[in-house]
Short mmCIF file of N, CA and C in Angstrom, two decimals:
data_model
loop_
_atom_site.label_atom_id
_atom_site.label_comp_id
_atom_site.label_asym_id
_atom_site.label_seq_id
_atom_site.Cartn_x
_atom_site.Cartn_y
_atom_site.Cartn_z
N UNK A 17 4.21 6.10 2.65
CA UNK A 17 4.76 4.77 2.50
C UNK A 17 3.94 3.96 3.48
N UNK A 18 3.77 2.82 3.12
CA UNK A 18 3.06 1.87 3.87
C UNK A 18 3.88 0.44 3.99
N UNK A 19 4.01 0.04 5.31
CA UNK A 19 4.98 -1.34 5.44
C UNK A 19 3.97 -2.16 5.92
N UNK A 20 4.25 -3.49 5.44
CA UNK A 20 3.22 -4.50 5.87
C UNK A 20 3.64 -5.89 5.82
N UNK A 21 3.32 -6.83 6.49
CA UNK A 21 3.52 -8.30 6.40
C UNK A 21 2.47 -8.83 5.80
N UNK A 22 2.93 -9.41 4.65
CA UNK A 22 1.80 -10.17 3.93
C UNK A 22 2.27 -11.76 3.70
N UNK A 23 1.03 -12.46 3.46
CA UNK A 23 1.32 -13.89 2.96
C UNK A 23 1.97 -14.03 1.64
N UNK A 24 2.74 -15.03 1.50
CA UNK A 24 3.43 -15.31 0.31
C UNK A 24 2.48 -15.47 -0.79
N UNK A 25 1.36 -15.81 -0.60
CA UNK A 25 0.37 -16.19 -1.69
C UNK A 25 -0.10 -14.91 -2.33
N UNK A 26 -0.10 -13.67 -1.61
CA UNK A 26 -0.38 -12.48 -2.16
C UNK A 26 0.68 -12.12 -3.22
N UNK A 27 0.50 -11.76 -4.35
CA UNK A 27 1.45 -11.18 -5.20
C UNK A 27 1.71 -9.81 -5.36
N UNK A 28 2.82 -9.35 -5.40
CA UNK A 28 3.10 -7.83 -5.49
C UNK A 28 2.24 -7.04 -6.53
N UNK A 29 1.80 -7.62 -7.41
CA UNK A 29 1.11 -7.19 -8.56
C UNK A 29 -0.38 -7.21 -8.07
N UNK A 30 -0.84 -8.02 -7.26
CA UNK A 30 -2.21 -7.99 -6.53
C UNK A 30 -2.24 -6.76 -5.74
N UNK A 31 -1.14 -6.28 -4.95
CA UNK A 31 -1.12 -5.18 -3.79
C UNK A 31 -1.13 -4.00 -4.56
N UNK A 32 -0.56 -3.86 -5.68
CA UNK A 32 -0.15 -2.63 -6.62
C UNK A 32 -1.62 -2.44 -7.24
N UNK A 33 -2.20 -3.31 -7.87
CA UNK A 33 -3.33 -3.20 -8.53
C UNK A 33 -4.66 -2.87 -7.61
N UNK A 34 -4.65 -3.22 -6.21
CA UNK A 34 -5.47 -3.03 -5.50
C UNK A 34 -5.50 -1.55 -5.08
N UNK A 35 -4.23 -1.23 -4.83
CA UNK A 35 -4.08 0.42 -4.36
C UNK A 35 -4.34 1.42 -5.50
N UNK A 36 -4.00 0.96 -6.69
CA UNK A 36 -4.22 1.73 -7.98
C UNK A 36 -5.70 1.89 -8.22
N UNK A 37 -6.39 0.91 -7.88
CA UNK A 37 -8.10 1.09 -8.05
C UNK A 37 -8.78 1.99 -7.02
N UNK A 38 -8.05 2.42 -5.92
CA UNK A 38 -8.75 2.98 -4.87
C UNK A 38 -9.19 4.34 -5.36
N UNK A 39 -8.54 5.26 -5.94
CA UNK A 39 -8.72 6.33 -6.38
C UNK A 39 -7.93 7.05 -7.54
N UNK A 40 -8.31 7.59 -8.51
CA UNK A 40 -7.66 7.99 -9.62
C UNK A 40 -6.49 9.02 -9.43
N UNK A 41 -6.47 9.57 -8.05
CA UNK A 41 -5.39 10.43 -7.78
C UNK A 41 -4.21 9.60 -7.06
N UNK A 42 -4.45 8.18 -6.89
CA UNK A 42 -3.21 7.51 -6.73
C UNK A 42 -2.52 7.06 -8.01
N UNK A 43 -1.68 7.75 -8.38
CA UNK A 43 -0.84 7.87 -9.76
C UNK A 43 0.08 6.75 -10.13
N UNK A 44 0.61 6.56 -9.03
CA UNK A 44 1.77 5.45 -9.07
C UNK A 44 1.86 4.72 -7.64
N UNK A 45 2.24 3.39 -7.58
CA UNK A 45 2.46 2.52 -6.40
C UNK A 45 3.77 1.81 -6.79
N UNK A 46 4.68 2.18 -5.95
CA UNK A 46 6.08 1.72 -6.10
C UNK A 46 6.55 0.69 -4.97
N UNK A 47 7.19 -0.45 -5.40
CA UNK A 47 7.62 -1.32 -4.32
C UNK A 47 8.94 -0.78 -4.06
N UNK A 48 9.13 -0.34 -2.63
CA UNK A 48 10.28 0.22 -2.21
C UNK A 48 11.04 -0.78 -1.44
N UNK A 49 10.40 -1.85 -0.79
CA UNK A 49 11.25 -2.94 -0.07
C UNK A 49 10.69 -4.14 -0.10
N UNK A 50 11.24 -5.34 0.04
CA UNK A 50 10.49 -6.78 0.12
C UNK A 50 11.73 -7.59 0.79
N UNK A 51 11.25 -8.07 1.98
CA UNK A 51 12.11 -8.80 2.64
C UNK A 51 11.48 -9.79 3.53
N UNK A 52 12.07 -11.12 3.67
CA UNK A 52 11.83 -12.24 4.04
C UNK A 52 12.76 -12.95 5.21
N UNK A 53 12.06 -13.45 6.16
CA UNK A 53 12.77 -14.12 7.17
C UNK A 53 12.54 -15.53 7.32
N UNK A 54 13.23 -16.58 7.51
CA UNK A 54 12.92 -17.91 7.64
C UNK A 54 11.96 -18.06 8.57
N UNK A 55 11.81 -17.28 9.84
CA UNK A 55 11.12 -17.59 10.92
C UNK A 55 9.53 -16.88 10.67
N UNK A 56 9.33 -16.19 9.53
CA UNK A 56 8.04 -15.72 9.19
C UNK A 56 7.31 -16.78 8.58
N UNK A 57 7.94 -18.04 8.23
CA UNK A 57 7.25 -18.98 7.40
C UNK A 57 6.73 -18.64 6.27
N UNK A 58 5.49 -18.42 6.20
CA UNK A 58 4.74 -17.88 4.83
C UNK A 58 4.29 -16.66 4.63
N UNK A 59 5.09 -15.65 5.17
CA UNK A 59 4.95 -14.25 5.06
C UNK A 59 6.19 -13.45 4.47
N UNK A 60 6.03 -12.40 4.08
CA UNK A 60 7.00 -11.38 3.73
C UNK A 60 6.62 -10.07 4.08
N UNK A 61 7.85 -9.46 4.24
CA UNK A 61 7.74 -7.86 4.58
C UNK A 61 7.80 -7.17 3.35
N UNK A 62 6.83 -6.32 3.06
CA UNK A 62 6.86 -5.32 1.92
C UNK A 62 6.44 -3.91 2.09
N UNK A 63 7.11 -3.00 1.63
CA UNK A 63 6.66 -1.62 1.68
C UNK A 63 6.58 -0.96 0.20
N UNK A 64 5.59 -0.31 0.08
CA UNK A 64 5.29 0.40 -1.08
C UNK A 64 4.99 1.90 -0.83
N UNK A 65 5.16 2.60 -1.76
CA UNK A 65 4.95 3.98 -1.81
C UNK A 65 3.96 4.62 -2.73
N UNK A 66 2.88 5.38 -1.90
CA UNK A 66 1.85 5.90 -2.89
C UNK A 66 2.27 7.17 -3.37
N UNK A 67 2.04 7.51 -4.64
CA UNK A 67 2.38 8.49 -5.43
C UNK A 67 0.90 9.36 -5.63
N UNK A 68 0.40 10.26 -4.90
CA UNK A 68 -0.61 10.86 -4.81
C UNK A 68 -0.81 12.34 -5.60
N UNK A 69 -1.65 12.41 -6.59
CA UNK A 69 -1.54 13.70 -7.42
C UNK A 69 -2.74 14.21 -7.75
N UNK A 70 -3.19 15.42 -7.80
CA UNK A 70 -4.33 16.12 -8.09
C UNK A 70 -4.14 17.11 -9.06
N UNK A 71 -4.53 16.95 -10.41
CA UNK A 71 -4.13 18.32 -11.22
C UNK A 71 -4.83 19.36 -11.15
N UNK A 72 -5.79 19.39 -10.36
CA UNK A 72 -6.77 20.41 -10.32
C UNK A 72 -6.56 21.51 -9.02
N UNK A 73 -5.79 20.79 -8.11
CA UNK A 73 -5.80 21.43 -6.73
C UNK A 73 -4.86 20.76 -5.96
N UNK A 74 -4.24 21.77 -4.92
CA UNK A 74 -3.57 21.24 -3.89
C UNK A 74 -4.35 20.21 -2.89
N UNK A 75 -3.58 19.28 -2.74
CA UNK A 75 -4.36 18.24 -1.73
C UNK A 75 -4.27 18.68 -0.34
N UNK A 76 -5.15 18.48 0.28
CA UNK A 76 -5.11 18.84 1.85
C UNK A 76 -4.91 17.65 2.65
N UNK A 77 -4.56 17.86 3.63
CA UNK A 77 -4.19 16.83 4.53
C UNK A 77 -5.52 15.61 5.06
N UNK A 78 -6.68 16.33 4.96
CA UNK A 78 -7.68 15.38 5.18
C UNK A 78 -7.92 14.30 3.99
N UNK A 79 -7.67 14.87 2.72
CA UNK A 79 -7.96 14.11 1.56
C UNK A 79 -6.68 13.01 1.64
N UNK A 80 -5.48 13.38 1.94
CA UNK A 80 -4.23 12.42 1.79
C UNK A 80 -4.77 11.40 2.80
N UNK A 81 -5.06 11.95 4.13
CA UNK A 81 -5.30 10.88 5.24
C UNK A 81 -6.41 9.88 4.86
N UNK A 82 -7.30 10.46 4.22
CA UNK A 82 -8.61 9.68 3.78
C UNK A 82 -8.02 8.63 2.80
N UNK A 83 -7.17 8.88 1.78
CA UNK A 83 -6.58 7.95 0.82
C UNK A 83 -5.81 7.03 1.52
N UNK A 84 -5.05 7.37 2.52
CA UNK A 84 -4.18 6.39 3.16
C UNK A 84 -5.19 5.36 3.93
N UNK A 85 -5.98 6.10 4.54
CA UNK A 85 -6.85 5.00 5.40
C UNK A 85 -7.41 4.10 4.46
N UNK A 86 -8.10 4.41 3.12
CA UNK A 86 -8.74 3.40 2.27
C UNK A 86 -7.58 2.61 1.89
N UNK A 87 -6.43 2.91 1.57
CA UNK A 87 -5.43 1.96 1.23
C UNK A 87 -5.06 0.92 2.07
N UNK A 88 -4.92 1.30 3.59
CA UNK A 88 -4.78 0.44 4.69
C UNK A 88 -5.99 -0.49 4.81
N UNK A 89 -7.06 0.03 4.69
CA UNK A 89 -8.09 -0.91 4.92
C UNK A 89 -8.03 -1.99 3.74
N UNK A 90 -8.00 -1.56 2.35
CA UNK A 90 -7.76 -2.40 1.19
C UNK A 90 -6.87 -3.50 1.45
N UNK A 91 -5.50 -3.25 1.96
CA UNK A 91 -4.62 -4.02 2.16
C UNK A 91 -4.69 -5.14 3.29
N UNK A 92 -5.55 -4.59 4.32
CA UNK A 92 -5.93 -5.46 5.33
C UNK A 92 -7.01 -6.64 4.69
N UNK A 93 -7.84 -6.22 3.91
CA UNK A 93 -8.88 -6.96 3.41
C UNK A 93 -7.91 -8.02 2.55
N UNK A 94 -6.90 -7.86 2.03
CA UNK A 94 -6.10 -8.83 1.33
C UNK A 94 -5.51 -9.63 2.27
N UNK A 95 -5.44 -9.45 3.51
CA UNK A 95 -4.78 -10.05 4.41
C UNK A 95 -3.39 -9.49 5.06
N UNK A 96 -3.14 -8.22 4.79
CA UNK A 96 -1.85 -7.60 5.05
C UNK A 96 -1.81 -7.14 6.56
N UNK A 97 -0.89 -7.37 7.30
CA UNK A 97 -0.90 -6.72 8.69
C UNK A 97 0.10 -5.64 8.49
N UNK A 98 -0.46 -4.46 8.80
CA UNK A 98 0.22 -3.12 8.61
C UNK A 98 1.21 -2.89 9.83
N UNK A 99 2.37 -2.44 9.49
CA UNK A 99 3.41 -2.57 10.36
C UNK A 99 3.63 -0.90 10.84
#
């Protein structure tokens, strides 16, 4: 799961699409939470769950960590602040 604060100008579809393009082993990206506060002005809090699967072998921790790091980097490039 990745929780983040994003500008309202970024759509959930943009986030999901960006994450799905990272690697074919990210088979699903689910929106699990969306929250807004008046004091956040032009930002919302979003949490997504990555479903990672490899049909050929058991995924190792290093592989999963690498995909997670790539996902975080991709989200930060969109303007997300990871929480």
